[in-house]
Amino acid sequence: MEWTLARLNERREEPTELERVLLRLADPREYLDEPDQLPAVVSAVNAFLVYEGARLENPGGRPRLVACDPSLAHPGSQGPAELSAAMTDLISDRKMAALLQHRLDEARTCYANGAHVAAIIMLGSLLEGVMVHVVRERDASRLGSTSADRVTLDTLIKTCHDAGWIGADVERFCHELRKYRNFVHPRAEIREAHTPDRDTLDMCWPVVNAVLNDLAASQPKTATPKPTAAPVRPVPRPSPARPARRP
C-alpha cells in the first residue's frame, strides 16, 4: 500500500500516468501469487476514487477506469433497496431464474455507474420475465390464446392483479415503471420530454421489490401428502395344543 501511495503522489499532477498506476492496481496479472487480494484492493481504491466520480473495474480481467456517480460515497446512497424474494422461490425453471438474477445483477451495475435509463429498462425486463413465468406456472389459462412470447407487460400486470397475486397499489406503480421501461425506444423518451435520473430509479426499484414480495406471499402452498400407514397384518391366533396320543 505504501508503494501505491508513493506512486500516486509522484503522479498526482499527471492524469495519464496516474491512470496507469490505478489500472495496474486492478490488473489480475499483478496478483498471480495472491489472486484473492485483487477484490479487496479494488474495493479499497474505489472507496476514495468515488469522491472523484470514478471507479476501477476489471470485467473479463481487463482493468479500466470508468465514471460513476459521486453520490455513491454517501452512506444513504450505497445501493438500491434489497429484494427480499429469491428468483428460485418464484420460478421453478432454474435456468430462467438464473438468467433473471443476472438481469438484476446488471441493473445493480447500471445503478452503481449512474446509468439510470439502462437500469430502469433492465428492471422492466426483469419484471416482465418474472411475471410471464409466474403466470405460466400458476395458471397458463389466464393468457388465453395469447402466446407467452407475445403477451405484453401491461397485460401481465393486470393478470397478476386480477389473480390476486399482487396488490392494487403495486399494480398502479407497475404501470409507471412500465412506461419508463418503454424508454428502451428513444422516441418514447422524446415524447415524454423527460430523462430519468437517480431519483426516478430510486422510485422504480422498490416497485420491483414490492412485486417480488407480493408474488412470494401469494405463492400457492403445495399440500404435503400424508404418509400412508402400512397395512396392519392380523396376528395369527395360537392354535390350541393337541393332546398327546396314547400308545
PDB file of N, CA and C in Angstrom, residues 9-102:
ATOM      1  N   ASN A   9       1.267   9.777  -5.402  1.00  0.00           N
ATOM      2  CA  ASN A   9       1.716  11.133  -5.068  1.00  0.00           C
ATOM      3  C   ASN A   9       2.688  11.673  -6.097  1.00  0.00           C
ATOM      4  N   GLU A  10       3.544  10.793  -6.616  1.00  0.00           N
ATOM      5  CA  GLU A  10       4.510  11.216  -7.631  1.00  0.00           C
ATOM      6  C   GLU A  10       3.824  11.678  -8.908  1.00  0.00           C
ATOM      7  N   ARG A  11       2.658  11.105  -9.198  1.00  0.00           N
ATOM      8  CA  ARG A  11       1.996  11.370 -10.478  1.00  0.00           C
ATOM      9  C   ARG A  11       0.702  12.166 -10.328  1.00  0.00           C
ATOM     10  N   ARG A  12       0.516  12.794  -9.191  1.00  0.00           N
ATOM     11  CA  ARG A  12      -0.749  13.470  -8.932  1.00  0.00           C
ATOM     12  C   ARG A  12      -1.021  14.605  -9.907  1.00  0.00           C
ATOM     13  N   GLU A  13       0.009  15.141 -10.527  1.00  0.00           N
ATOM     14  CA  GLU A  13      -0.168  16.227 -11.497  1.00  0.00           C
ATOM     15  C   GLU A  13      -0.158  15.714 -12.930  1.00  0.00           C
ATOM     16  N   GLU A  14      -0.081  14.400 -13.106  1.00  0.00           N
ATOM     17  CA  GLU A  14      -0.038  13.810 -14.453  1.00  0.00           C
ATOM     18  C   GLU A  14      -1.179  12.809 -14.580  1.00  0.00           C
ATOM     19  N   PRO A  15      -2.347  13.250 -15.038  1.00  0.00           N
ATOM     20  CA  PRO A  15      -3.545  12.390 -15.114  1.00  0.00           C
ATOM     21  C   PRO A  15      -3.316  11.078 -15.854  1.00  0.00           C
ATOM     22  N   THR A  16      -2.596  11.130 -16.965  1.00  0.00           N
ATOM     23  CA  THR A  16      -2.382   9.909 -17.747  1.00  0.00           C
ATOM     24  C   THR A  16      -1.560   8.892 -16.969  1.00  0.00           C
ATOM     25  N   GLU A  17      -0.484   9.354 -16.350  1.00  0.00           N
ATOM     26  CA  GLU A  17       0.365   8.461 -15.567  1.00  0.00           C
ATOM     27  C   GLU A  17      -0.367   7.963 -14.324  1.00  0.00           C
ATOM     28  N   LEU A  18      -1.184   8.835 -13.738  1.00  0.00           N
ATOM     29  CA  LEU A  18      -1.958   8.451 -12.558  1.00  0.00           C
ATOM     30  C   LEU A  18      -2.924   7.323 -12.902  1.00  0.00           C
ATOM     31  N   GLU A  19      -3.547   7.428 -14.083  1.00  0.00           N
ATOM     32  CA  GLU A  19      -4.485   6.383 -14.519  1.00  0.00           C
ATOM     33  C   GLU A  19      -3.770   5.061 -14.725  1.00  0.00           C
ATOM     34  N   ARG A  20      -2.542   5.109 -15.232  1.00  0.00           N
ATOM     35  CA  ARG A  20      -1.781   3.874 -15.454  1.00  0.00           C
ATOM     36  C   ARG A  20      -1.509   3.151 -14.139  1.00  0.00           C
ATOM     37  N   VAL A  21      -1.194   3.913 -13.091  1.00  0.00           N
ATOM     38  CA  VAL A  21      -0.952   3.297 -11.791  1.00  0.00           C
ATOM     39  C   VAL A  21      -2.235   2.652 -11.272  1.00  0.00           C
ATOM     40  N   LEU A  22      -3.354   3.356 -11.427  1.00  0.00           N
ATOM     41  CA  LEU A  22      -4.629   2.819 -10.950  1.00  0.00           C
ATOM     42  C   LEU A  22      -5.016   1.552 -11.710  1.00  0.00           C
ATOM     43  N   LEU A  23      -4.797   1.556 -13.013  1.00  0.00           N
ATOM     44  CA  LEU A  23      -5.129   0.376 -13.820  1.00  0.00           C
ATOM     45  C   LEU A  23      -4.245  -0.810 -13.438  1.00  0.00           C
ATOM     46  N   ARG A  24      -3.019  -0.523 -13.076  1.00  0.00           N
ATOM     47  CA  ARG A  24      -2.118  -1.598 -12.663  1.00  0.00           C
ATOM     48  C   ARG A  24      -2.613  -2.238 -11.373  1.00  0.00           C
ATOM     49  N   LEU A  25      -3.231  -1.417 -10.515  1.00  0.00           N
ATOM     50  CA  LEU A  25      -3.769  -1.946  -9.260  1.00  0.00           C
ATOM     51  C   LEU A  25      -4.907  -2.935  -9.492  1.00  0.00           C
ATOM     52  N   ALA A  26      -5.622  -2.766 -10.600  1.00  0.00           N
ATOM     53  CA  ALA A  26      -6.763  -3.641 -10.892  1.00  0.00           C
ATOM     54  C   ALA A  26      -6.430  -4.713 -11.915  1.00  0.00           C
ATOM     55  N   ASP A  27      -5.149  -4.879 -12.207  1.00  0.00           N
ATOM     56  CA  ASP A  27      -4.718  -5.860 -13.210  1.00  0.00           C
ATOM     57  C   ASP A  27      -4.475  -7.216 -12.539  1.00  0.00           C
ATOM     58  N   PRO A  28      -5.219  -8.262 -12.928  1.00  0.00           N
ATOM     59  CA  PRO A  28      -5.057  -9.595 -12.311  1.00  0.00           C
ATOM     60  C   PRO A  28      -3.638 -10.139 -12.408  1.00  0.00           C
ATOM     61  N   ARG A  29      -2.870  -9.672 -13.396  1.00  0.00           N
ATOM     62  CA  ARG A  29      -1.512 -10.182 -13.561  1.00  0.00           C
ATOM     63  C   ARG A  29      -0.594  -9.777 -12.402  1.00  0.00           C
ATOM     64  N   GLU A  30      -0.986  -8.752 -11.667  1.00  0.00           N
ATOM     65  CA  GLU A  30      -0.203  -8.315 -10.513  1.00  0.00           C
ATOM     66  C   GLU A  30      -0.459  -9.190  -9.281  1.00  0.00           C
ATOM     67  N   TYR A  31      -1.434 -10.103  -9.397  1.00  0.00           N
ATOM     68  CA  TYR A  31      -1.841 -10.887  -8.228  1.00  0.00           C
ATOM     69  C   TYR A  31      -1.825 -12.386  -8.521  1.00  0.00           C
ATOM     70  N   LEU A  32      -0.908 -12.808  -9.361  1.00  0.00           N
ATOM     71  CA  LEU A  32      -0.853 -14.219  -9.743  1.00  0.00           C
ATOM     72  C   LEU A  32      -0.589 -15.118  -8.536  1.00  0.00           C
ATOM     73  N   ASP A  33       0.208 -14.633  -7.575  1.00  0.00           N
ATOM     74  CA  ASP A  33       0.511 -15.435  -6.392  1.00  0.00           C
ATOM     75  C   ASP A  33      -0.569 -15.319  -5.326  1.00  0.00           C
ATOM     76  N   GLU A  34      -1.314 -14.210  -5.343  1.00  0.00           N
ATOM     77  CA  GLU A  34      -2.365 -13.977  -4.344  1.00  0.00           C
ATOM     78  C   GLU A  34      -3.628 -13.432  -5.026  1.00  0.00           C
ATOM     79  N   PRO A  35      -4.291 -14.229  -5.850  1.00  0.00           N
ATOM     80  CA  PRO A  35      -5.455 -13.737  -6.595  1.00  0.00           C
ATOM     81  C   PRO A  35      -6.602 -13.261  -5.703  1.00  0.00           C
ATOM     82  N   ASP A  36      -6.661 -13.775  -4.467  1.00  0.00           N
ATOM     83  CA  ASP A  36      -7.737 -13.376  -3.561  1.00  0.00           C
ATOM     84  C   ASP A  36      -7.599 -11.929  -3.096  1.00  0.00           C
ATOM     85  N   GLN A  37      -6.435 -11.337  -3.291  1.00  0.00           N
ATOM     86  CA  GLN A  37      -6.196  -9.966  -2.844  1.00  0.00           C
ATOM     87  C   GLN A  37      -6.795  -8.926  -3.788  1.00  0.00           C
ATOM     88  N   LEU A  38      -7.009  -9.320  -5.046  1.00  0.00           N
ATOM     89  CA  LEU A  38      -7.471  -8.355  -6.050  1.00  0.00           C
ATOM     90  C   LEU A  38      -8.786  -7.677  -5.673  1.00  0.00           C
ATOM     91  N   PRO A  39      -9.852  -8.414  -5.327  1.00  0.00           N
ATOM     92  CA  PRO A  39     -11.121  -7.737  -4.995  1.00  0.00           C
ATOM     93  C   PRO A  39     -10.985  -6.764  -3.832  1.00  0.00           C
ATOM     94  N   ALA A  40     -10.184  -7.125  -2.825  1.00  0.00           N
ATOM     95  CA  ALA A  40     -10.023  -6.258  -1.662  1.00  0.00           C
ATOM     96  C   ALA A  40      -9.306  -4.965  -2.032  1.00  0.00           C
ATOM     97  N   VAL A  41      -8.287  -5.077  -2.885  1.00  0.00           N
ATOM     98  CA  VAL A  41      -7.544  -3.882  -3.307  1.00  0.00           C
ATOM     99  C   VAL A  41      -8.425  -2.959  -4.131  1.00  0.00           C
ATOM    100  N   VAL A  42      -9.159  -3.536  -5.087  1.00  0.00           N
ATOM    101  CA  VAL A  42     -10.041  -2.726  -5.935  1.00  0.00           C
ATOM    102  C   VAL A  42     -11.103  -2.036  -5.100  1.00  0.00           C
ATOM    103  N   SER A  43     -11.656  -2.751  -4.135  1.00  0.00           N
ATOM    104  CA  SER A  43     -12.680  -2.169  -3.274  1.00  0.00           C
ATOM    105  C   SER A  43     -12.119  -1.010  -2.451  1.00  0.00           C
ATOM    106  N   ALA A  44     -10.897  -1.182  -1.923  1.00  0.00           N
ATOM    107  CA  ALA A  44     -10.276  -0.140  -1.110  1.00  0.00           C
ATOM    108  C   ALA A  44      -9.974   1.103  -1.942  1.00  0.00           C
ATOM    109  N   VAL A  45      -9.478   0.903  -3.151  1.00  0.00           N
ATOM    110  CA  VAL A  45      -9.172   2.039  -4.024  1.00  0.00           C
ATOM    111  C   VAL A  45     -10.450   2.763  -4.436  1.00  0.00           C
ATOM    112  N   ASN A  46     -11.490   1.994  -4.751  1.00  0.00           N
ATOM    113  CA  ASN A  46     -12.758   2.606  -5.159  1.00  0.00           C
ATOM    114  C   ASN A  46     -13.392   3.425  -4.037  1.00  0.00           C
ATOM    115  N   ALA A  47     -13.065   3.070  -2.786  1.00  0.00           N
ATOM    116  CA  ALA A  47     -13.651   3.775  -1.642  1.00  0.00           C
ATOM    117  C   ALA A  47     -13.276   5.248  -1.642  1.00  0.00           C
ATOM    118  N   PHE A  48     -12.074   5.583  -2.181  1.00  0.00           N
ATOM    119  CA  PHE A  48     -11.738   7.005  -2.251  1.00  0.00           C
ATOM    120  C   PHE A  48     -11.875   7.563  -3.670  1.00  0.00           C
ATOM    121  N   LEU A  49     -11.794   6.699  -4.684  1.00  0.00           N
ATOM    122  CA  LEU A  49     -11.980   7.177  -6.057  1.00  0.00           C
ATOM    123  C   LEU A  49     -13.389   7.702  -6.299  1.00  0.00           C
ATOM    124  N   VAL A  50     -14.369   7.137  -5.586  1.00  0.00           N
ATOM    125  CA  VAL A  50     -15.761   7.516  -5.805  1.00  0.00           C
ATOM    126  C   VAL A  50     -15.974   9.010  -5.559  1.00  0.00           C
ATOM    127  N   TYR A  51     -15.167   9.585  -4.665  1.00  0.00           N
ATOM    128  CA  TYR A  51     -15.299  11.018  -4.394  1.00  0.00           C
ATOM    129  C   TYR A  51     -14.863  11.857  -5.593  1.00  0.00           C
ATOM    130  N   GLU A  52     -14.074  11.242  -6.474  1.00  0.00           N
ATOM    131  CA  GLU A  52     -13.637  11.921  -7.694  1.00  0.00           C
ATOM    132  C   GLU A  52     -14.523  11.569  -8.878  1.00  0.00           C
ATOM    133  N   GLY A  53     -15.599  10.805  -8.615  1.00  0.00           N
ATOM    134  CA  GLY A  53     -16.512  10.432  -9.695  1.00  0.00           C
ATOM    135  C   GLY A  53     -15.948   9.367 -10.608  1.00  0.00           C
ATOM    136  N   ALA A  54     -15.153   8.453 -10.046  1.00  0.00           N
ATOM    137  CA  ALA A  54     -14.554   7.387 -10.868  1.00  0.00           C
ATOM    138  C   ALA A  54     -14.496   6.103 -10.044  1.00  0.00           C
ATOM    139  N   ARG A  55     -14.312   4.979 -10.735  1.00  0.00           N
ATOM    140  CA  ARG A  55     -14.166   3.691 -10.076  1.00  0.00           C
ATOM    141  C   ARG A  55     -13.409   2.740 -10.993  1.00  0.00           C
ATOM    142  N   LEU A  56     -12.725   1.775 -10.380  1.00  0.00           N
ATOM    143  CA  LEU A  56     -11.994   0.756 -11.124  1.00  0.00           C
ATOM    144  C   LEU A  56     -12.887  -0.445 -11.373  1.00  0.00           C
ATOM    145  N   GLU A  57     -12.786  -1.011 -12.556  1.00  0.00           N
ATOM    146  CA  GLU A  57     -13.475  -2.253 -12.881  1.00  0.00           C
ATOM    147  C   GLU A  57     -12.510  -3.128 -13.658  1.00  0.00           C
ATOM    148  N   ASN A  58     -12.745  -4.432 -13.596  1.00  0.00           N
ATOM    149  CA  ASN A  58     -11.894  -5.342 -14.386  1.00  0.00           C
ATOM    150  C   ASN A  58     -12.721  -6.457 -14.998  1.00  0.00           C
ATOM    151  N   PRO A  59     -13.729  -6.115 -15.824  1.00  0.00           N
ATOM    152  CA  PRO A  59     -14.530  -7.166 -16.472  1.00  0.00           C
ATOM    153  C   PRO A  59     -13.684  -7.994 -17.419  1.00  0.00           C
ATOM    154  N   GLY A  60     -13.796  -9.316 -17.280  1.00  0.00           N
ATOM    155  CA  GLY A  60     -13.022 -10.194 -18.154  1.00  0.00           C
ATOM    156  C   GLY A  60     -11.528 -10.094 -17.934  1.00  0.00           C
ATOM    157  N   GLY A  61     -11.120  -9.546 -16.764  1.00  0.00           N
ATOM    158  CA  GLY A  61      -9.690  -9.432 -16.490  1.00  0.00           C
ATOM    159  C   GLY A  61      -9.023  -8.244 -17.131  1.00  0.00           C
ATOM    160  N   ARG A  62      -9.824  -7.338 -17.718  1.00  0.00           N
ATOM    161  CA  ARG A  62      -9.255  -6.155 -18.371  1.00  0.00           C
ATOM    162  C   ARG A  62      -9.586  -4.920 -17.538  1.00  0.00           C
ATOM    163  N   PRO A  63      -8.627  -4.400 -16.787  1.00  0.00           N
ATOM    164  CA  PRO A  63      -8.907  -3.252 -15.911  1.00  0.00           C
ATOM    165  C   PRO A  63      -9.237  -2.000 -16.708  1.00  0.00           C
ATOM    166  N   ARG A  64     -10.123  -1.203 -16.152  1.00  0.00           N
ATOM    167  CA  ARG A  64     -10.476   0.067 -16.784  1.00  0.00           C
ATOM    168  C   ARG A  64     -10.972   1.022 -15.709  1.00  0.00           C
ATOM    169  N   LEU A  65     -10.856   2.299 -15.987  1.00  0.00           N
ATOM    170  CA  LEU A  65     -11.318   3.341 -15.091  1.00  0.00           C
ATOM    171  C   LEU A  65     -12.573   3.948 -15.707  1.00  0.00           C
ATOM    172  N   VAL A  66     -13.689   3.912 -14.978  1.00  0.00           N
ATOM    173  CA  VAL A  66     -14.953   4.397 -15.522  1.00  0.00           C
ATOM    174  C   VAL A  66     -15.524   5.475 -14.609  1.00  0.00           C
ATOM    175  N   ALA A  67     -16.360   6.324 -15.188  1.00  0.00           N
ATOM    176  CA  ALA A  67     -17.023   7.373 -14.415  1.00  0.00           C
ATOM    177  C   ALA A  67     -18.165   6.767 -13.608  1.00  0.00           C
ATOM    178  N   CYS A  68     -18.429   7.324 -12.438  1.00  0.00           N
ATOM    179  CA  CYS A  68     -19.551   6.881 -11.628  1.00  0.00           C
ATOM    180  C   CYS A  68     -20.145   8.079 -10.896  1.00  0.00           C
ATOM    181  N   ASP A  69     -21.287   7.871 -10.280  1.00  0.00           N
ATOM    182  CA  ASP A  69     -21.980   8.929  -9.567  1.00  0.00           C
ATOM    183  C   ASP A  69     -21.320   9.159  -8.198  1.00  0.00           C
ATOM    184  N   PRO A  70     -20.787  10.366  -7.932  1.00  0.00           N
ATOM    185  CA  PRO A  70     -20.145  10.634  -6.637  1.00  0.00           C
ATOM    186  C   PRO A  70     -21.085  10.453  -5.445  1.00  0.00           C
ATOM    187  N   SER A  71     -22.397  10.513  -5.674  1.00  0.00           N
ATOM    188  CA  SER A  71     -23.338  10.365  -4.559  1.00  0.00           C
ATOM    189  C   SER A  71     -23.253   8.982  -3.924  1.00  0.00           C
ATOM    190  N   LEU A  72     -22.612   8.021  -4.612  1.00  0.00           N
ATOM    191  CA  LEU A  72     -22.453   6.680  -4.036  1.00  0.00           C
ATOM    192  C   LEU A  72     -21.532   6.699  -2.821  1.00  0.00           C
ATOM    193  N   ALA A  73     -20.797   7.818  -2.635  1.00  0.00           N
ATOM    194  CA  ALA A  73     -19.913   7.918  -1.482  1.00  0.00           C
ATOM    195  C   ALA A  73     -20.681   8.157  -0.190  1.00  0.00           C
ATOM    196  N   HIS A  74     -21.929   8.591  -0.299  1.00  0.00           N
ATOM    197  CA  HIS A  74     -22.721   8.883   0.887  1.00  0.00           C
ATOM    198  C   HIS A  74     -23.383   7.612   1.397  1.00  0.00           C
ATOM    199  N   PRO A  75     -23.367   7.364   2.690  1.00  0.00           N
ATOM    200  CA  PRO A  75     -23.917   6.122   3.258  1.00  0.00           C
ATOM    201  C   PRO A  75     -25.347   5.855   2.854  1.00  0.00           C
ATOM    202  N   GLY A  76     -26.160   6.882   2.704  1.00  0.00           N
ATOM    203  CA  GLY A  76     -27.571   6.672   2.387  1.00  0.00           C
ATOM    204  C   GLY A  76     -27.816   6.321   0.946  1.00  0.00           C
ATOM    205  N   SER A  77     -26.748   6.327   0.138  1.00  0.00           N
ATOM    206  CA  SER A  77     -26.946   6.072  -1.289  1.00  0.00           C
ATOM    207  C   SER A  77     -26.059   4.946  -1.784  1.00  0.00           C
ATOM    208  N   GLN A  78     -25.776   3.981  -0.912  1.00  0.00           N
ATOM    209  CA  GLN A  78     -24.873   2.905  -1.285  1.00  0.00           C
ATOM    210  C   GLN A  78     -25.471   1.958  -2.301  1.00  0.00           C
ATOM    211  N   GLY A  79     -26.772   1.873  -2.365  1.00  0.00           N
ATOM    212  CA  GLY A  79     -27.360   0.964  -3.334  1.00  0.00           C
ATOM    213  C   GLY A  79     -28.851   0.948  -3.205  1.00  0.00           C
ATOM    214  N   PRO A  80     -29.535   0.304  -4.140  1.00  0.00           N
ATOM    215  CA  PRO A  80     -30.986   0.243  -4.128  1.00  0.00           C
ATOM    216  C   PRO A  80     -31.508  -0.679  -3.048  1.00  0.00           C
ATOM    217  N   ALA A  81     -32.789  -0.616  -2.841  1.00  0.00           N
ATOM    218  CA  ALA A  81     -33.412  -1.476  -1.836  1.00  0.00           C
ATOM    219  C   ALA A  81     -33.198  -2.940  -2.194  1.00  0.00           C
ATOM    220  N   GLU A  82     -32.863  -3.723  -1.205  1.00  0.00           N
ATOM    221  CA  GLU A  82     -32.628  -5.142  -1.434  1.00  0.00           C
ATOM    222  C   GLU A  82     -33.945  -5.857  -1.728  1.00  0.00           C
ATOM    223  N   LEU A  83     -33.881  -6.803  -2.633  1.00  0.00           N
ATOM    224  CA  LEU A  83     -35.054  -7.606  -2.945  1.00  0.00           C
ATOM    225  C   LEU A  83     -35.096  -8.776  -1.971  1.00  0.00           C
ATOM    226  N   SER A  84     -36.228  -8.953  -1.325  1.00  0.00           N
ATOM    227  CA  SER A  84     -36.318  -9.957  -0.268  1.00  0.00           C
ATOM    228  C   SER A  84     -36.686 -11.346  -0.765  1.00  0.00           C
ATOM    229  N   ALA A  85     -37.166 -11.477  -1.985  1.00  0.00           N
ATOM    230  CA  ALA A  85     -37.565 -12.790  -2.511  1.00  0.00           C
ATOM    231  C   ALA A  85     -36.530 -13.280  -3.522  1.00  0.00           C
ATOM    232  N   ALA A  86     -36.136 -14.523  -3.394  1.00  0.00           N
ATOM    233  CA  ALA A  86     -35.186 -15.110  -4.343  1.00  0.00           C
ATOM    234  C   ALA A  86     -35.916 -15.560  -5.597  1.00  0.00           C
ATOM    235  N   MET A  87     -35.225 -15.462  -6.735  1.00  0.00           N
ATOM    236  CA  MET A  87     -35.836 -15.861  -8.006  1.00  0.00           C
ATOM    237  C   MET A  87     -36.270 -17.328  -7.975  1.00  0.00           C
ATOM    238  N   THR A  88     -35.444 -18.151  -7.338  1.00  0.00           N
ATOM    239  CA  THR A  88     -35.761 -19.583  -7.304  1.00  0.00           C
ATOM    240  C   THR A  88     -36.982 -19.884  -6.439  1.00  0.00           C
ATOM    241  N   ASP A  89     -37.371 -18.920  -5.593  1.00  0.00           N
ATOM    242  CA  ASP A  89     -38.584 -19.106  -4.795  1.00  0.00           C
ATOM    243  C   ASP A  89     -39.837 -18.880  -5.633  1.00  0.00           C
ATOM    244  N   LEU A  90     -39.682 -18.144  -6.726  1.00  0.00           N
ATOM    245  CA  LEU A  90     -40.835 -17.776  -7.549  1.00  0.00           C
ATOM    246  C   LEU A  90     -40.915 -18.567  -8.847  1.00  0.00           C
ATOM    247  N   ILE A  91     -39.765 -18.985  -9.352  1.00  0.00           N
ATOM    248  CA  ILE A  91     -39.716 -19.635 -10.667  1.00  0.00           C
ATOM    249  C   ILE A  91     -39.023 -20.983 -10.540  1.00  0.00           C
ATOM    250  N   SER A  92     -39.709 -22.030 -10.911  1.00  0.00           N
ATOM    251  CA  SER A  92     -39.147 -23.375 -10.776  1.00  0.00           C
ATOM    252  C   SER A  92     -38.115 -23.686 -11.858  1.00  0.00           C
ATOM    253  N   ASP A  93     -38.193 -22.976 -12.995  1.00  0.00           N
ATOM    254  CA  ASP A  93     -37.229 -23.167 -14.074  1.00  0.00           C
ATOM    255  C   ASP A  93     -35.892 -22.564 -13.635  1.00  0.00           C
ATOM    256  N   ARG A  94     -34.963 -23.399 -13.246  1.00  0.00           N
ATOM    257  CA  ARG A  94     -33.690 -22.937 -12.701  1.00  0.00           C
ATOM    258  C   ARG A  94     -32.894 -22.105 -13.699  1.00  0.00           C
ATOM    259  N   LYS A  95     -32.954 -22.485 -14.966  1.00  0.00           N
ATOM    260  CA  LYS A  95     -32.206 -21.750 -15.983  1.00  0.00           C
ATOM    261  C   LYS A  95     -32.751 -20.336 -16.136  1.00  0.00           C
ATOM    262  N   MET A  96     -34.086 -20.206 -16.148  1.00  0.00           N
ATOM    263  CA  MET A  96     -34.695 -18.888 -16.271  1.00  0.00           C
ATOM    264  C   MET A  96     -34.460 -18.073 -15.010  1.00  0.00           C
ATOM    265  N   ALA A  97     -34.535 -18.705 -13.847  1.00  0.00           N
ATOM    266  CA  ALA A  97     -34.293 -17.992 -12.589  1.00  0.00           C
ATOM    267  C   ALA A  97     -32.880 -17.408 -12.569  1.00  0.00           C
ATOM    268  N   ALA A  98     -31.912 -18.180 -13.059  1.00  0.00           N
ATOM    269  CA  ALA A  98     -30.524 -17.709 -13.101  1.00  0.00           C
ATOM    270  C   ALA A  98     -30.380 -16.543 -14.074  1.00  0.00           C
ATOM    271  N   LEU A  99     -31.064 -16.631 -15.212  1.00  0.00           N
ATOM    272  CA  LEU A  99     -31.000 -15.551 -16.200  1.00  0.00           C
ATOM    273  C   LEU A  99     -31.578 -14.256 -15.635  1.00  0.00           C
ATOM    274  N   LEU A 100     -32.722 -14.364 -14.953  1.00  0.00           N
ATOM    275  CA  LEU A 100     -33.355 -13.176 -14.379  1.00  0.00           C
ATOM    276  C   LEU A 100     -32.511 -12.606 -13.239  1.00  0.00           C
ATOM    277  N   GLN A 101     -31.853 -13.462 -12.488  1.00  0.00           N
ATOM    278  CA  GLN A 101     -30.948 -12.981 -11.439  1.00  0.00           C
ATOM    279  C   GLN A 101     -29.802 -12.203 -12.070  1.00  0.00           C
ATOM    280  N   HIS A 102     -29.343 -12.677 -13.234  1.00  0.00           N
ATOM    281  CA  HIS A 102     -28.276 -11.973 -13.954  1.00  0.00           C
ATOM    282  C   HIS A 102     -28.755 -10.597 -14.405  1.00  0.00           C
TER     283      HIS A 102
END
